[in-house]
Amino acid sequence: MRVISKPGEMQSVALALRNEGKKIAVVPTMGYLHEGHTSLIKKGRELADIVVTTLFVNPTQFGPNEDYEKYPRDFARDFELAEDAGTDFLFNPANEEMYSNGYKSIINISGITDRFEGESRPGHFDGVATIVAKLFNITKPHYAIFGQKDYQQTLVIKQLVNDLFFDISVVISPTIRESDGLAKSSRNVYLSDEERKRAVIIYTALSDGIHEVQKGESRRKILNAVLHNRIRTIPEIRIDYASSANADTLDEPDVFLPGERVIFMIIIF
Ligand code: PAF
């Protein structure tokens, strides 16, 4: 595995590979890799000749009171995990390389970002869309692999690719979970033992919601109440949102139509 930190060098390498007829898959990450990320790298290996994993804690997607400074970082560990999972190139740029002095361009995707994570974290998806567009232009991939865990992010990226005519197939890979159902996440290291135990309620509530839909419940208010009631069984937890929506548009109809795909999204503290 080769580590590249200069965008220009990564671009030249990617261009040369494309000229040789190689297919490239990119796996954008903020590092502190876990099995969720390595499953994306393995997916890239299946699809393409070359896998580029990117490692960049993107400052523009963190709000002023968020965890940018303390976001976990461990390059040596990431190097090993990325290499073992089958990465060919690890793109690991510095902040100044990605946001050169006086950068002026920010991508804003409207509509799909108005609710849920976009509402709770103003500007977050501008940062995500901007960095992902930069990473696409630098790594020149045929495939871009993202995890389903950050569901709204996957819709934002699909919209970005569609609107800006990126010639890239966006591939969404399933969430990888711990044995008790908690989704693997770099931020799980923040949890105390007690919080870690409580966090499983997210999976339990999601499972309840799915069960209700399978039983034929289609009223959004009832589905949301099912999630809220389950989470409220733990009084220490504060709910940011626990909601159902149309899985393609994130619209929130009173009643989901037969055959309409429903997504459940939960953020708790
Ligand atoms: O999902 C993430 O880790 C980040 O949002 C991404 C896509 C790497 C952009 O910084």
mmCIF file of C-alpha atoms and ligand atoms in Angstrom:
data_model
loop_
_atom_site.group_PDB
_atom_site.id
_atom_site.type_symbol
_atom_site.label_atom_id
_atom_site.label_comp_id
_atom_site.label_asym_id
_atom_site.label_seq_id
_atom_site.Cartn_x
_atom_site.Cartn_y
_atom_site.Cartn_z
ATOM 1 C CA MET A 1 0.000 0.000 0.000
ATOM 2 C CA ARG A 2 1.320 3.423 -0.934
ATOM 3 C CA VAL A 3 0.567 6.529 1.130
ATOM 4 C CA ILE A 4 0.027 9.764 -0.797
ATOM 5 C CA SER A 5 -0.544 13.110 0.886
ATOM 6 C CA LYS A 6 -0.418 15.590 -2.003
ATOM 7 C CA PRO A 7 -3.629 16.057 -4.026
ATOM 8 C CA GLY A 8 -1.630 16.723 -7.227
ATOM 9 C CA GLU A 9 0.310 13.479 -6.861
ATOM 10 C CA MET A 10 -2.870 11.509 -6.159
ATOM 11 C CA GLN A 11 -4.478 13.036 -9.260
ATOM 12 C CA SER A 12 -1.512 12.076 -11.484
ATOM 13 C CA VAL A 13 -1.492 8.523 -10.124
ATOM 14 C CA ALA A 14 -5.260 8.162 -10.601
ATOM 15 C CA LEU A 15 -5.089 9.554 -14.128
ATOM 16 C CA ALA A 16 -2.276 7.170 -15.074
ATOM 17 C CA LEU A 17 -4.239 4.218 -13.684
ATOM 18 C CA ARG A 18 -7.347 5.239 -15.627
ATOM 19 C CA ASN A 19 -5.239 5.542 -18.791
ATOM 20 C CA GLU A 20 -4.060 1.965 -18.228
ATOM 21 C CA GLY A 21 -7.732 0.951 -18.190
ATOM 22 C CA LYS A 22 -7.864 0.266 -14.459
ATOM 23 C CA LYS A 23 -11.114 0.713 -12.554
ATOM 24 C CA ILE A 24 -10.758 2.715 -9.345
ATOM 25 C CA ALA A 25 -12.905 2.523 -6.197
ATOM 26 C CA VAL A 26 -12.647 5.219 -3.538
ATOM 27 C CA VAL A 27 -13.588 4.719 0.119
ATOM 28 C CA PRO A 28 -13.767 8.156 1.793
ATOM 29 C CA THR A 29 -13.186 7.991 5.565
ATOM 30 C CA MET A 30 -12.237 10.220 8.460
ATOM 31 C CA GLY A 31 -9.981 7.486 9.824
ATOM 32 C CA TYR A 32 -10.072 5.635 13.133
ATOM 33 C CA LEU A 33 -11.087 2.706 10.994
ATOM 34 C CA HIS A 34 -13.245 -0.170 12.178
ATOM 35 C CA GLU A 35 -14.959 -3.148 10.585
ATOM 36 C CA GLY A 36 -17.557 -0.874 8.999
ATOM 37 C CA HIS A 37 -14.798 0.833 7.005
ATOM 38 C CA THR A 38 -12.921 -2.364 6.209
ATOM 39 C CA SER A 39 -16.151 -3.849 4.815
ATOM 40 C CA LEU A 40 -16.323 -0.832 2.448
ATOM 41 C CA ILE A 41 -12.695 -1.368 1.398
ATOM 42 C CA LYS A 42 -13.444 -5.044 0.744
ATOM 43 C CA LYS A 43 -16.469 -4.022 -1.331
ATOM 44 C CA GLY A 44 -14.192 -1.721 -3.342
ATOM 45 C CA ARG A 45 -11.798 -4.645 -3.877
ATOM 46 C CA GLU A 46 -14.654 -6.744 -5.277
ATOM 47 C CA LEU A 47 -15.732 -4.030 -7.715
ATOM 48 C CA ALA A 48 -12.518 -2.428 -8.923
ATOM 49 C CA ASP A 49 -8.844 -3.082 -9.788
ATOM 50 C CA ILE A 50 -7.552 -0.336 -7.496
ATOM 51 C CA VAL A 51 -8.858 0.761 -4.096
ATOM 52 C CA VAL A 52 -8.059 4.237 -2.783
ATOM 53 C CA THR A 53 -8.965 4.790 0.876
ATOM 54 C CA THR A 54 -8.989 8.422 1.930
ATOM 55 C CA LEU A 55 -8.176 9.492 5.473
ATOM 56 C CA PHE A 56 -9.098 13.065 6.301
ATOM 57 C CA VAL A 57 -10.869 14.514 9.336
ATOM 58 C CA ASN A 58 -12.744 17.195 7.458
ATOM 59 C CA PRO A 59 -12.984 20.391 9.561
ATOM 60 C CA THR A 60 -15.767 21.988 7.510
ATOM 61 C CA GLN A 61 -18.332 19.315 8.429
ATOM 62 C CA PHE A 62 -17.951 19.939 12.179
ATOM 63 C CA GLY A 63 -19.907 22.739 13.861
ATOM 64 C CA PRO A 64 -18.107 25.176 16.207
ATOM 65 C CA ASN A 65 -19.165 23.205 19.314
ATOM 66 C CA GLU A 66 -18.619 19.761 17.856
ATOM 67 C CA ASP A 67 -15.834 17.242 18.344
ATOM 68 C CA TYR A 68 -13.348 18.162 15.572
ATOM 69 C CA GLU A 69 -10.388 18.547 17.944
ATOM 70 C CA LYS A 70 -11.078 15.402 19.924
ATOM 71 C CA TYR A 71 -12.206 13.226 16.984
ATOM 72 C CA PRO A 72 -10.166 10.019 17.432
ATOM 73 C CA ARG A 73 -7.059 9.738 15.256
ATOM 74 C CA ASP A 74 -4.531 6.885 14.987
ATOM 75 C CA PHE A 75 -2.588 6.819 11.743
ATOM 76 C CA ALA A 76 -0.490 3.708 12.509
ATOM 77 C CA ARG A 77 -3.596 1.658 13.289
ATOM 78 C CA ASP A 78 -5.461 3.007 10.261
ATOM 79 C CA PHE A 79 -2.486 2.178 8.033
ATOM 80 C CA GLU A 80 -2.529 -1.446 9.167
ATOM 81 C CA LEU A 81 -6.294 -1.885 8.902
ATOM 82 C CA ALA A 82 -6.515 -0.205 5.489
ATOM 83 C CA GLU A 83 -3.655 -2.315 4.130
ATOM 84 C CA ASP A 84 -5.008 -5.593 5.545
ATOM 85 C CA ALA A 85 -8.437 -4.901 4.056
ATOM 86 C CA GLY A 86 -6.938 -4.479 0.578
ATOM 87 C CA THR A 87 -6.254 -0.758 0.036
ATOM 88 C CA ASP A 88 -3.764 0.066 -2.737
ATOM 89 C CA PHE A 89 -3.420 3.796 -2.032
ATOM 90 C CA LEU A 90 -4.032 5.590 1.252
ATOM 91 C CA PHE A 91 -4.687 9.265 0.521
ATOM 92 C CA ASN A 92 -3.896 11.190 3.701
ATOM 93 C CA PRO A 93 -3.772 14.941 2.984
ATOM 94 C CA ALA A 94 -3.136 17.812 5.401
ATOM 95 C CA ASN A 95 -5.795 20.475 6.029
ATOM 96 C CA GLU A 96 -3.841 23.133 4.117
ATOM 97 C CA GLU A 97 -3.776 20.863 1.066
ATOM 98 C CA MET A 98 -7.538 20.347 1.013
ATOM 99 C CA TYR A 99 -8.464 23.907 2.005
ATOM 100 C CA SER A 100 -5.727 26.095 0.595
ATOM 101 C CA ASN A 101 -5.474 29.683 1.785
ATOM 102 C CA GLY A 102 -8.384 31.658 0.507
ATOM 103 C CA TYR A 103 -10.555 28.781 -0.667
ATOM 104 C CA LYS A 104 -13.958 30.134 -1.580
ATOM 105 C CA SER A 105 -16.079 27.245 -2.868
ATOM 106 C CA ILE A 106 -18.674 25.437 -0.764
ATOM 107 C CA ILE A 107 -21.288 23.093 -2.158
ATOM 108 C CA ASN A 108 -24.780 23.449 -0.742
ATOM 109 C CA ILE A 109 -27.401 20.825 -1.474
ATOM 110 C CA SER A 110 -30.875 21.994 -0.580
ATOM 111 C CA GLY A 111 -34.055 20.078 0.236
ATOM 112 C CA ILE A 112 -32.725 16.742 1.343
ATOM 113 C CA THR A 113 -30.508 18.499 3.929
ATOM 114 C CA ASP A 114 -33.284 20.579 5.516
ATOM 115 C CA ARG A 115 -34.355 18.022 8.101
ATOM 116 C CA PHE A 116 -32.867 15.556 10.585
ATOM 117 C CA GLU A 117 -29.035 15.721 10.684
ATOM 118 C CA GLY A 118 -29.061 18.830 8.486
ATOM 119 C CA GLU A 119 -31.365 20.621 10.921
ATOM 120 C CA SER A 120 -29.445 19.495 14.018
ATOM 121 C CA ARG A 121 -26.030 20.301 12.516
ATOM 122 C CA PRO A 122 -26.315 23.428 10.340
ATOM 123 C CA GLY A 123 -23.639 23.460 7.630
ATOM 124 C CA HIS A 124 -22.665 19.823 8.221
ATOM 125 C CA PHE A 125 -23.784 18.600 4.806
ATOM 126 C CA ASP A 126 -22.181 21.584 3.023
ATOM 127 C CA GLY A 127 -18.890 20.388 4.493
ATOM 128 C CA VAL A 128 -19.568 16.778 3.520
ATOM 129 C CA ALA A 129 -20.618 17.614 -0.061
ATOM 130 C CA THR A 130 -17.633 19.932 -0.527
ATOM 131 C CA ILE A 131 -15.005 17.501 0.716
ATOM 132 C CA VAL A 132 -16.523 14.551 -1.141
ATOM 133 C CA ALA A 133 -16.516 16.547 -4.409
ATOM 134 C CA LYS A 134 -12.856 17.429 -3.813
ATOM 135 C CA LEU A 135 -12.008 13.772 -3.072
ATOM 136 C CA PHE A 136 -13.815 12.684 -6.247
ATOM 137 C CA ASN A 137 -11.833 15.181 -8.337
ATOM 138 C CA ILE A 138 -8.578 14.072 -6.736
ATOM 139 C CA THR A 139 -9.011 10.286 -6.793
ATOM 140 C CA LYS A 140 -10.967 10.058 -10.094
ATOM 141 C CA PRO A 141 -12.919 6.943 -9.084
ATOM 142 C CA HIS A 142 -15.336 4.803 -11.096
ATOM 143 C CA TYR A 143 -16.964 3.667 -7.834
ATOM 144 C CA ALA A 144 -17.419 5.460 -4.519
ATOM 145 C CA ILE A 145 -18.334 3.311 -1.528
ATOM 146 C CA PHE A 146 -20.207 4.674 1.510
ATOM 147 C CA GLY A 147 -21.825 3.073 4.554
ATOM 148 C CA GLN A 148 -25.588 2.991 4.981
ATOM 149 C CA LYS A 149 -25.216 3.970 8.650
ATOM 150 C CA ASP A 150 -25.049 7.647 7.677
ATOM 151 C CA TYR A 151 -28.232 7.320 5.665
ATOM 152 C CA GLN A 152 -28.962 10.999 5.003
ATOM 153 C CA GLN A 153 -25.337 11.440 3.903
ATOM 154 C CA THR A 154 -25.799 8.713 1.271
ATOM 155 C CA LEU A 155 -28.760 10.633 -0.193
ATOM 156 C CA VAL A 156 -26.761 13.878 -0.190
ATOM 157 C CA ILE A 157 -23.912 12.195 -2.056
ATOM 158 C CA LYS A 158 -26.239 10.622 -4.621
ATOM 159 C CA GLN A 159 -27.776 14.069 -5.209
ATOM 160 C CA LEU A 160 -24.293 15.603 -5.558
ATOM 161 C CA VAL A 161 -23.233 12.995 -8.110
ATOM 162 C CA ASN A 162 -26.453 13.437 -10.048
ATOM 163 C CA ASP A 163 -26.544 17.239 -10.010
ATOM 164 C CA LEU A 164 -22.867 17.807 -10.860
ATOM 165 C CA PHE A 165 -22.617 14.988 -13.447
ATOM 166 C CA PHE A 166 -19.873 13.080 -11.649
ATOM 167 C CA ASP A 167 -19.362 9.963 -13.742
ATOM 168 C CA ILE A 168 -19.210 7.734 -10.654
ATOM 169 C CA SER A 169 -21.316 4.812 -9.388
ATOM 170 C CA VAL A 170 -22.224 5.388 -5.761
ATOM 171 C CA VAL A 171 -22.337 2.099 -3.884
ATOM 172 C CA ILE A 172 -23.971 1.908 -0.452
ATOM 173 C CA SER A 173 -22.856 -0.936 1.815
ATOM 174 C CA PRO A 174 -24.818 -2.300 4.789
ATOM 175 C CA THR A 175 -24.192 -1.116 8.341
ATOM 176 C CA ILE A 176 -21.846 -3.378 10.297
ATOM 177 C CA ARG A 177 -23.013 -3.956 13.868
ATOM 178 C CA GLU A 178 -21.582 -5.201 17.137
ATOM 179 C CA SER A 179 -23.022 -8.528 18.341
ATOM 180 C CA ASP A 180 -25.639 -6.669 20.438
ATOM 181 C CA GLY A 181 -26.798 -4.580 17.463
ATOM 182 C CA LEU A 182 -24.969 -1.284 18.049
ATOM 183 C CA ALA A 183 -23.655 0.071 14.744
ATOM 184 C CA LYS A 184 -19.854 0.197 14.543
ATOM 185 C CA SER A 185 -18.735 3.813 14.643
ATOM 186 C CA SER A 186 -15.465 5.630 15.309
ATOM 187 C CA ARG A 187 -17.329 7.781 17.832
ATOM 188 C CA ASN A 188 -18.331 4.742 19.962
ATOM 189 C CA VAL A 189 -15.008 5.253 21.805
ATOM 190 C CA TYR A 190 -16.563 8.305 23.470
ATOM 191 C CA LEU A 191 -19.123 6.145 25.300
ATOM 192 C CA SER A 192 -18.690 5.215 28.947
ATOM 193 C CA ASP A 193 -19.534 1.597 29.851
ATOM 194 C CA GLU A 194 -22.973 2.717 30.987
ATOM 195 C CA GLU A 195 -23.645 4.774 27.839
ATOM 196 C CA ARG A 196 -22.380 1.906 25.667
ATOM 197 C CA LYS A 197 -24.964 -0.422 27.251
ATOM 198 C CA ARG A 198 -27.747 2.124 26.806
ATOM 199 C CA ALA A 199 -26.852 2.813 23.162
ATOM 200 C CA VAL A 200 -28.233 -0.588 22.132
ATOM 201 C CA ILE A 201 -31.675 1.007 22.540
ATOM 202 C CA ILE A 202 -31.144 2.550 19.077
ATOM 203 C CA TYR A 203 -31.082 -0.897 17.513
ATOM 204 C CA THR A 204 -34.008 -2.106 19.623
ATOM 205 C CA ALA A 205 -36.106 0.918 18.627
ATOM 206 C CA LEU A 206 -35.204 0.545 14.940
ATOM 207 C CA SER A 207 -36.169 -3.130 15.119
ATOM 208 C CA ASP A 208 -39.500 -2.185 16.748
ATOM 209 C CA GLY A 209 -40.200 0.268 13.934
ATOM 210 C CA ILE A 210 -39.408 -2.275 11.239
ATOM 211 C CA HIS A 211 -41.620 -4.818 12.995
ATOM 212 C CA GLU A 212 -44.562 -2.354 13.014
ATOM 213 C CA VAL A 213 -44.177 -1.677 9.282
ATOM 214 C CA GLN A 214 -44.056 -5.398 8.619
ATOM 215 C CA LYS A 215 -47.293 -5.777 10.599
ATOM 216 C CA GLY A 216 -48.878 -3.206 8.266
ATOM 217 C CA GLU A 217 -48.646 0.035 10.256
ATOM 218 C CA SER A 218 -48.354 2.966 7.833
ATOM 219 C CA ARG A 219 -49.219 6.035 9.982
ATOM 220 C CA ARG A 220 -46.026 8.025 10.466
ATOM 221 C CA LYS A 221 -47.078 9.422 13.864
ATOM 222 C CA ILE A 222 -47.672 5.928 15.207
ATOM 223 C CA LEU A 223 -44.363 4.662 13.828
ATOM 224 C CA ASN A 224 -42.508 7.602 15.376
ATOM 225 C CA ALA A 225 -44.305 7.004 18.685
ATOM 226 C CA VAL A 226 -43.103 3.393 18.652
ATOM 227 C CA LEU A 227 -39.496 4.614 18.424
ATOM 228 C CA HIS A 228 -39.970 7.317 21.077
ATOM 229 C CA ASN A 229 -41.753 4.982 23.509
ATOM 230 C CA ARG A 230 -38.966 2.449 23.301
ATOM 231 C CA ILE A 231 -36.197 5.022 23.778
ATOM 232 C CA ARG A 232 -38.047 6.663 26.692
ATOM 233 C CA THR A 233 -37.769 3.409 28.635
ATOM 234 C CA ILE A 234 -34.295 4.759 29.486
ATOM 235 C CA PRO A 235 -34.966 8.094 31.216
ATOM 236 C CA GLU A 236 -31.327 9.288 31.018
ATOM 237 C CA ILE A 237 -31.472 9.455 27.227
ATOM 238 C CA ARG A 238 -32.277 12.688 25.401
ATOM 239 C CA ILE A 239 -33.751 12.282 21.923
ATOM 240 C CA ASP A 240 -32.491 14.584 19.166
ATOM 241 C CA TYR A 241 -34.703 12.897 16.591
ATOM 242 C CA ALA A 242 -36.314 9.482 16.200
ATOM 243 C CA SER A 243 -38.339 9.568 13.009
ATOM 244 C CA SER A 244 -39.575 7.721 9.995
ATOM 245 C CA ALA A 245 -39.477 9.165 6.483
ATOM 246 C CA ASN A 246 -39.658 8.210 2.825
ATOM 247 C CA ALA A 247 -36.368 6.418 2.179
ATOM 248 C CA ASP A 248 -35.723 8.164 -1.145
ATOM 249 C CA THR A 249 -36.790 11.749 -0.453
ATOM 250 C CA LEU A 250 -36.925 11.971 3.369
ATOM 251 C CA ASP A 251 -40.445 13.395 2.946
ATOM 252 C CA GLU A 252 -42.685 12.839 5.950
ATOM 253 C CA PRO A 253 -46.194 11.951 4.796
ATOM 254 C CA ASP A 254 -48.997 11.408 7.325
ATOM 255 C CA VAL A 255 -49.444 7.920 5.942
ATOM 256 C CA PHE A 256 -46.912 5.889 3.956
ATOM 257 C CA LEU A 257 -48.375 4.442 0.771
ATOM 258 C CA PRO A 258 -48.342 0.699 0.084
ATOM 259 C CA GLY A 259 -44.903 -0.168 -1.317
ATOM 260 C CA GLU A 260 -43.339 3.134 -0.197
ATOM 261 C CA ARG A 261 -39.882 2.527 1.283
ATOM 262 C CA VAL A 262 -39.612 3.765 4.862
ATOM 263 C CA ILE A 263 -36.391 4.702 6.666
ATOM 264 C CA PHE A 264 -36.056 5.090 10.435
ATOM 265 C CA MET A 265 -33.434 7.501 11.749
ATOM 266 C CA ILE A 266 -32.445 8.012 15.368
ATOM 267 C CA ILE A 267 -30.027 10.345 17.108
ATOM 268 C CA ILE A 268 -29.878 10.280 20.898
ATOM 269 C CA PHE A 269 -27.562 11.758 23.512
HETATM 270 O O1 PAF B 1 -18.745 9.494 6.529
HETATM 271 C C1 PAF B 1 -17.656 10.071 6.759
HETATM 272 O O2 PAF B 1 -16.752 9.524 7.392
HETATM 273 C C2 PAF B 1 -17.440 11.480 6.247
HETATM 274 O O3 PAF B 1 -18.608 12.222 6.330
HETATM 275 C C3 PAF B 1 -16.861 11.521 4.817
HETATM 276 C C4 PAF B 1 -17.819 10.937 3.808
HETATM 277 C C5 PAF B 1 -15.548 10.752 4.785
HETATM 278 C C6 PAF B 1 -16.582 12.971 4.416
HETATM 279 O O4 PAF B 1 -15.670 13.572 5.265
#
